[in-house]
PDB file of C-alpha atoms in Angstrom:
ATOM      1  CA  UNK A   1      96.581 119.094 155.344  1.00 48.00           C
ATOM      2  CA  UNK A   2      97.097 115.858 157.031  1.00 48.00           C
ATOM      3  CA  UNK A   3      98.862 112.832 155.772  1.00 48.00           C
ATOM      4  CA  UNK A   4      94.723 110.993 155.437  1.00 52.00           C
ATOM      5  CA  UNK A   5      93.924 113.787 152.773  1.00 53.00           C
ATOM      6  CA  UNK A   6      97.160 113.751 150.968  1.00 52.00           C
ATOM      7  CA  UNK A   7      97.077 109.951 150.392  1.00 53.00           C
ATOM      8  CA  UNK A   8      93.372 110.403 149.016  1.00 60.00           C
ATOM      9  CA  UNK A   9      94.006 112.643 146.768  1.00 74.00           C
ATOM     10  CA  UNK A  10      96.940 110.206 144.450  1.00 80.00           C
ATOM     11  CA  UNK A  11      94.126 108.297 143.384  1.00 87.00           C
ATOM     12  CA  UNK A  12      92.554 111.587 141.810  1.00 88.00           C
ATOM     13  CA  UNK A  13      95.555 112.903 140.294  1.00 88.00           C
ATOM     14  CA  UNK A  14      96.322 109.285 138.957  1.00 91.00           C
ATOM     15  CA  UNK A  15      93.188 109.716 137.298  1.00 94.00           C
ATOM     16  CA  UNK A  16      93.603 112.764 135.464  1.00 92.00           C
ATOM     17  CA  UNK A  17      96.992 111.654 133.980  1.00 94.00           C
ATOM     18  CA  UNK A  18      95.276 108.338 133.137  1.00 96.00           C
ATOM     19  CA  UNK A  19      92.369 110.355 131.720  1.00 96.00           C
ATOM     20  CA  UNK A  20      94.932 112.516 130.061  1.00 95.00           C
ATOM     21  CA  UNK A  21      96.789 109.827 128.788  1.00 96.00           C
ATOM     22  CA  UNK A  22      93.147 107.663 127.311  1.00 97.00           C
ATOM     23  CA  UNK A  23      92.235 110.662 125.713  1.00 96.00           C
ATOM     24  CA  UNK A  24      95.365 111.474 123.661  1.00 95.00           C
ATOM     25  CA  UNK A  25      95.368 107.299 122.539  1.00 95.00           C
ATOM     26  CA  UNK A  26      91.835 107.563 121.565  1.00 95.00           C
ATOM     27  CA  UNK A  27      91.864 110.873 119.456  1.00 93.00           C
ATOM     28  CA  UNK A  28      95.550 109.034 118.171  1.00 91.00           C
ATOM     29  CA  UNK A  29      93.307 106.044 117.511  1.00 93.00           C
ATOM     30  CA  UNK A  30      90.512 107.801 115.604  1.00 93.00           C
ATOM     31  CA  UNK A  31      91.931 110.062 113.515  1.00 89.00           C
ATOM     32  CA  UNK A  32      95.377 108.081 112.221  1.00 82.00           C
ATOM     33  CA  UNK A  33      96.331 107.436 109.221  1.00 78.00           C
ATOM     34  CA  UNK A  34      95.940 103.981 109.055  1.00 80.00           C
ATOM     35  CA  UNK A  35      92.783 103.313 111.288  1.00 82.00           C
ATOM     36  CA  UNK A  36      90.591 100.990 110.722  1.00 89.00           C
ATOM     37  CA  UNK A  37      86.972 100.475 112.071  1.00 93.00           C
ATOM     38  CA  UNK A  38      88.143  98.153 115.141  1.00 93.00           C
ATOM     39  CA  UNK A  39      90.632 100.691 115.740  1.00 92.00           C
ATOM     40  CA  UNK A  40      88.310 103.577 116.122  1.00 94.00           C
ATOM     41  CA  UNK A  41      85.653 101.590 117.919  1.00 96.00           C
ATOM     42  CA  UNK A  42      88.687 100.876 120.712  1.00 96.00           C
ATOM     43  CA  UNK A  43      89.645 104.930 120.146  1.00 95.00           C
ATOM     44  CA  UNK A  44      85.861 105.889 120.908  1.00 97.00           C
ATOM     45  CA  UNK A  45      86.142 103.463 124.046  1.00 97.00           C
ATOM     46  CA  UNK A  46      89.249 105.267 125.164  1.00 97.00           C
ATOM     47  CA  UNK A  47      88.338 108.479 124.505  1.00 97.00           C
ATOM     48  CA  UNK A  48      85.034 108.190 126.953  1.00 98.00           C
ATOM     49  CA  UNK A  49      86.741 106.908 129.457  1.00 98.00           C
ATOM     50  CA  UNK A  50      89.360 109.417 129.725  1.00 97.00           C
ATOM     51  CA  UNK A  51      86.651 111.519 129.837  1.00 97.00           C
ATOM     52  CA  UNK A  52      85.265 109.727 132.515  1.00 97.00           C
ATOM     53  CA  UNK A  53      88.552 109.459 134.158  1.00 97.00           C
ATOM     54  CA  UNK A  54      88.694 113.216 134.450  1.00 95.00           C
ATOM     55  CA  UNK A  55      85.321 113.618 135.956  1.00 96.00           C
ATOM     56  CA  UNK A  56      85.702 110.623 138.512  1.00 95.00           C
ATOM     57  CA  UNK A  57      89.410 112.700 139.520  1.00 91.00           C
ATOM     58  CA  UNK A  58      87.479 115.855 139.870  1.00 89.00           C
ATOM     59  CA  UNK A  59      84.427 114.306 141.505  1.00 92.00           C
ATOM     60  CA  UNK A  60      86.661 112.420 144.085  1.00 88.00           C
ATOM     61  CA  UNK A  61      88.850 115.268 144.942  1.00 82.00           C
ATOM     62  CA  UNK A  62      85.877 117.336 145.486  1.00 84.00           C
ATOM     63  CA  UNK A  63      84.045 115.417 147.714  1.00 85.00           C
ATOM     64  CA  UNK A  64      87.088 113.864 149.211  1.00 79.00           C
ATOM     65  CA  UNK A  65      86.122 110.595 149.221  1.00 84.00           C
ATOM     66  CA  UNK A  66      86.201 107.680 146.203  1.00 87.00           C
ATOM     67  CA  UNK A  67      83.381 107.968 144.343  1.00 90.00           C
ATOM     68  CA  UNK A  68      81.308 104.786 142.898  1.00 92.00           C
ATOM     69  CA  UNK A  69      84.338 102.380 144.289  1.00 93.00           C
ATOM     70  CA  UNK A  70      82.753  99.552 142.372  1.00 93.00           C
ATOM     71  CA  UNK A  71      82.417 101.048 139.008  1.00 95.00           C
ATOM     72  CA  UNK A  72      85.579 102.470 138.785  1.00 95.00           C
ATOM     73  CA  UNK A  73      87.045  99.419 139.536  1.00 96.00           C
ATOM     74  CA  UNK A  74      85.509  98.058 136.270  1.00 96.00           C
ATOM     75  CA  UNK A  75      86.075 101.132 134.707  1.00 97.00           C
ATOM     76  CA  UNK A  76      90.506 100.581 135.971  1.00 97.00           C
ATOM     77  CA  UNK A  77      89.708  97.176 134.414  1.00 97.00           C
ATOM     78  CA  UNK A  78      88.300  98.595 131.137  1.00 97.00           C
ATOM     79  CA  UNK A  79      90.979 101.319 130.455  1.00 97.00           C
ATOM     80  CA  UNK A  80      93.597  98.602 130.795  1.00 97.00           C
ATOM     81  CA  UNK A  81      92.044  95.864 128.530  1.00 97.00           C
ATOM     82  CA  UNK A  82      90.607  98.593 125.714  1.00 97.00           C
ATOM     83  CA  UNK A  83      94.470 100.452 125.610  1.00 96.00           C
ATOM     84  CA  UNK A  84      96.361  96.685 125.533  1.00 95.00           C
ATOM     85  CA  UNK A  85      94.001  95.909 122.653  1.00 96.00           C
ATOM     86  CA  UNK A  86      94.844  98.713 120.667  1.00 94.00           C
ATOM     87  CA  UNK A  87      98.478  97.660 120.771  1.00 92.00           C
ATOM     88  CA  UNK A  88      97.562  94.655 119.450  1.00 93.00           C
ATOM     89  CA  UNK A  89      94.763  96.583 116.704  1.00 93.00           C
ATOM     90  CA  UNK A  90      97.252  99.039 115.951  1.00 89.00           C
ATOM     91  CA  UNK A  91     100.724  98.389 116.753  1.00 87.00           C
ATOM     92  CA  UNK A  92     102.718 100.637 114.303  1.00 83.00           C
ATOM     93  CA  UNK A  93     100.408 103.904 115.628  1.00 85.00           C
ATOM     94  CA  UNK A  94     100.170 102.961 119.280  1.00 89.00           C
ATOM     95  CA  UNK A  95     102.740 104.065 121.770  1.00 90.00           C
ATOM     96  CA  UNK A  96     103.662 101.663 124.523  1.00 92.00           C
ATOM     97  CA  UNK A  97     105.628 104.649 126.585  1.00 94.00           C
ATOM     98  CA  UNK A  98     102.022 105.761 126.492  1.00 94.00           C
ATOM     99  CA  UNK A  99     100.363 102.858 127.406  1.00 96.00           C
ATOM    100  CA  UNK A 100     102.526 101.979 129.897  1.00 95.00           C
ATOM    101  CA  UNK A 101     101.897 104.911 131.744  1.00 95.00           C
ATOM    102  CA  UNK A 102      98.379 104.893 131.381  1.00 96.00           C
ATOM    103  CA  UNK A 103      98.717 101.519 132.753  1.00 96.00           C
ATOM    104  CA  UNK A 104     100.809 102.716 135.776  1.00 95.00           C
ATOM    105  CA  UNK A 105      98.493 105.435 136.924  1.00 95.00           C
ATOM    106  CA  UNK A 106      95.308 103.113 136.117  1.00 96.00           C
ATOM    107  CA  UNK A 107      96.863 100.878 138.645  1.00 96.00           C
ATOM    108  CA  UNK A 108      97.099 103.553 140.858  1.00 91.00           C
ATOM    109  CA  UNK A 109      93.664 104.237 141.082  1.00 93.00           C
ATOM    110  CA  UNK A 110      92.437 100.557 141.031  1.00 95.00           C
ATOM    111  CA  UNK A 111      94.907  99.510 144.140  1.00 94.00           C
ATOM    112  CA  UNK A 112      93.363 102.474 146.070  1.00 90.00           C
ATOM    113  CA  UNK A 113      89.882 101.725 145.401  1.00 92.00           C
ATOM    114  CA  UNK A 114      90.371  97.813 145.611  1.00 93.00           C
ATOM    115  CA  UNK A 115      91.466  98.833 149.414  1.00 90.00           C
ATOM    116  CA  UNK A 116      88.984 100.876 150.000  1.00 86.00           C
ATOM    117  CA  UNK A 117      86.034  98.498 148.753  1.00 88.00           C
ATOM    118  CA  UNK A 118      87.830  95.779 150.700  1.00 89.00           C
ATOM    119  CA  UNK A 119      87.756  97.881 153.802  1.00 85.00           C
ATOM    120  CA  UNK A 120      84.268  98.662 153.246  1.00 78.00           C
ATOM    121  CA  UNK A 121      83.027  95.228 152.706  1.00 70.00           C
ATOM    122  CA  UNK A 122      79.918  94.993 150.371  1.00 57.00           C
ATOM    123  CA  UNK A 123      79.039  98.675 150.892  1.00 51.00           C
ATOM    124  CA  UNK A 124      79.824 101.076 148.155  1.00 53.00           C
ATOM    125  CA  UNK A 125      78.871 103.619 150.116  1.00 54.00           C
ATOM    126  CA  UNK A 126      81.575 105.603 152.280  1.00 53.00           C
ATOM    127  CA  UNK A 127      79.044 108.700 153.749  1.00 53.00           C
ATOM    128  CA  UNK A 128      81.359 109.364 156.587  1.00 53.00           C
ATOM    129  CA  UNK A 129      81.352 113.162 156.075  1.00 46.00           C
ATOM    130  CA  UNK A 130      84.425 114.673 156.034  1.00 52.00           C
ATOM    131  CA  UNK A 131      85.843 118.585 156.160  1.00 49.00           C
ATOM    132  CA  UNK A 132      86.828 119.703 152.935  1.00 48.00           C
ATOM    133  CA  UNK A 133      90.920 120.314 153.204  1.00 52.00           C
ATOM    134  CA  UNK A 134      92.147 122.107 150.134  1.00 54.00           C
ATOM    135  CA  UNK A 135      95.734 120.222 149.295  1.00 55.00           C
ATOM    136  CA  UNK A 136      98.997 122.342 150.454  1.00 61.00           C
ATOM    137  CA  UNK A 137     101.125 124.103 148.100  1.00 66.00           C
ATOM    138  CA  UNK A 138     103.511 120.736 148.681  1.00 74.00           C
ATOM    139  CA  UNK A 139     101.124 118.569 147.815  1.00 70.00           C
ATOM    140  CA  UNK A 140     100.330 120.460 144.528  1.00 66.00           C
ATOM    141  CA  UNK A 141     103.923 120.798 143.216  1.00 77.00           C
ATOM    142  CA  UNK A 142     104.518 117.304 143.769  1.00 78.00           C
ATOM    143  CA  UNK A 143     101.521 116.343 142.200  1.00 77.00           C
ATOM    144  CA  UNK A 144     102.249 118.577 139.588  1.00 76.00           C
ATOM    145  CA  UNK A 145     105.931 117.173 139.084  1.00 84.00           C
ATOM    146  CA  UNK A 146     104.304 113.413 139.050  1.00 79.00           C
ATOM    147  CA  UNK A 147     102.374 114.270 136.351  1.00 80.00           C
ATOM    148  CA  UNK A 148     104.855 116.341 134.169  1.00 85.00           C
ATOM    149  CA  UNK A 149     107.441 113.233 134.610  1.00 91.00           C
ATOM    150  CA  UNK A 150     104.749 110.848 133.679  1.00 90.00           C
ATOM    151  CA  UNK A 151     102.158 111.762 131.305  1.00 91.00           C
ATOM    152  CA  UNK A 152     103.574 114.383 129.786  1.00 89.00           C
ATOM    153  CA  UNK A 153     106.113 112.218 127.802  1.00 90.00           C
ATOM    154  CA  UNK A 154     103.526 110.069 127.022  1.00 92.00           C
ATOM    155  CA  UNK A 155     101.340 112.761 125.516  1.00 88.00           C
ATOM    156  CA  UNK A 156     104.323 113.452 122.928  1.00 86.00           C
ATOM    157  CA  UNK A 157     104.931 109.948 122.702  1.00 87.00           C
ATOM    158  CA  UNK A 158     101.269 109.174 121.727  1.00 86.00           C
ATOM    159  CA  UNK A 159     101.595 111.880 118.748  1.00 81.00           C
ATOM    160  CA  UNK A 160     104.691 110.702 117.504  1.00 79.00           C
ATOM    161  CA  UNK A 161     103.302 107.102 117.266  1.00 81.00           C
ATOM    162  CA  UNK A 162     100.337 108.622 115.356  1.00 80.00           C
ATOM    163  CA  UNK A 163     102.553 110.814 113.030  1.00 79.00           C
ATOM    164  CA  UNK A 164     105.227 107.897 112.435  1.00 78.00           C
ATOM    165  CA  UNK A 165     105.812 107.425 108.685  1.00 74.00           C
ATOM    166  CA  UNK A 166     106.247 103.856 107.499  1.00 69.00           C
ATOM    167  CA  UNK A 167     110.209 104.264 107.102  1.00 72.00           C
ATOM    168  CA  UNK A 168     110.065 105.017 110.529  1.00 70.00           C
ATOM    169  CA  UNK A 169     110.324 108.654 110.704  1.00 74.00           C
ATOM    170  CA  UNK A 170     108.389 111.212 112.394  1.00 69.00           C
ATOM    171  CA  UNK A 171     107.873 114.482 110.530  1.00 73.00           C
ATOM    172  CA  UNK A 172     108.611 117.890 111.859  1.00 73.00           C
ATOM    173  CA  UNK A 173     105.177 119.742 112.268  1.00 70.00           C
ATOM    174  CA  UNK A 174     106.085 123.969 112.521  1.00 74.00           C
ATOM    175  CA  UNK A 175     104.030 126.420 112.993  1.00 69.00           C
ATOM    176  CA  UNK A 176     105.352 129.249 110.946  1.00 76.00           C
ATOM    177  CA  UNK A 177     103.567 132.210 111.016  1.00 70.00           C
ATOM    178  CA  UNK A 178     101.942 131.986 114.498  1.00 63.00           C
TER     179      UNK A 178
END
């Protein structure tokens, strides 16, 4: 694997934590305690585009090129505005250490495909064909070790904000019996 192919595939792995990370606030977002019907409009909103998130990673990866430069760009855009309004929709049950990271690996993705739209001008197109190069071993544990470090604690973060009680307690969930 050459250095080209390692650097294209961050914005892919950025997008799965992001994805991740979307999902887990919109689920958080629909089901708490204490939402509201602005709060689980913004949750549905999050919730597809994590989806979407994951299928642009997996898309880009597997064609190894950025895929629909332009709409991810406005979709970078709309991840970042829809989780920063639900901190402001539902503060008490909305992690930051969540968003924050969300916001990180968002920004990821948007920096690489703002340079790559600039660099292609007005074309969204990039149909230079290239040889599918599977990632190295390397290049898998460290992606792997980005995104345990990262979203991983923001995952748990994003349930505890959910699950906090108003006295500001989080409640032991066990699973006896399993």
């Amino acid at each position: 694997m050459n250095a080209a192919t390692f650097v294209r595939s961050w914005p892919s792995v950025s997008a799965w934590g992001a994805g991740l990370i979307l999902a887990a606030l919109g689920a958080g977002a629909i089901v708490g305690p204490s939402s509201g019907a602005a709060s689980r409009g913004l949750g549905a909103g999050l919730v597809v585009l994590g989806v979407a998130a994951l299928v642009w990673g997996g898309a880009a990866l597997a064609l190894g090129r950025l895929v629909a430069p332009r709409a991810t760009l406005v979709g970078v855009l709309a991840g970042l505005l829809t989780s920063s309004a639900l901190m402001f929709v539902l503060p008490t049950h909305t992690s930051i250490i969540a968003i924050a990271a969300a916001a990180l690996l968002l920004i990821v993705v948007g920096a690489a495909v703002a340079v790559h739209v600039r660099r292609h001008g007005r074309d969204d197109t990039d149909t230079t064909p290239r040889t599918a190069q599977p990632m190295s071993v390397l290049g898998l544990l460290l992606a792997a070790s980005i995104i345990a470090v990262v979203v991983t604690p923001a995952l748990g973060a994003t349930q505890d904000a959910v699950l906090i009680r108003d006295d500001g307690t989080v409640p032991v969930i066990t699973h006896e019996g399993h």
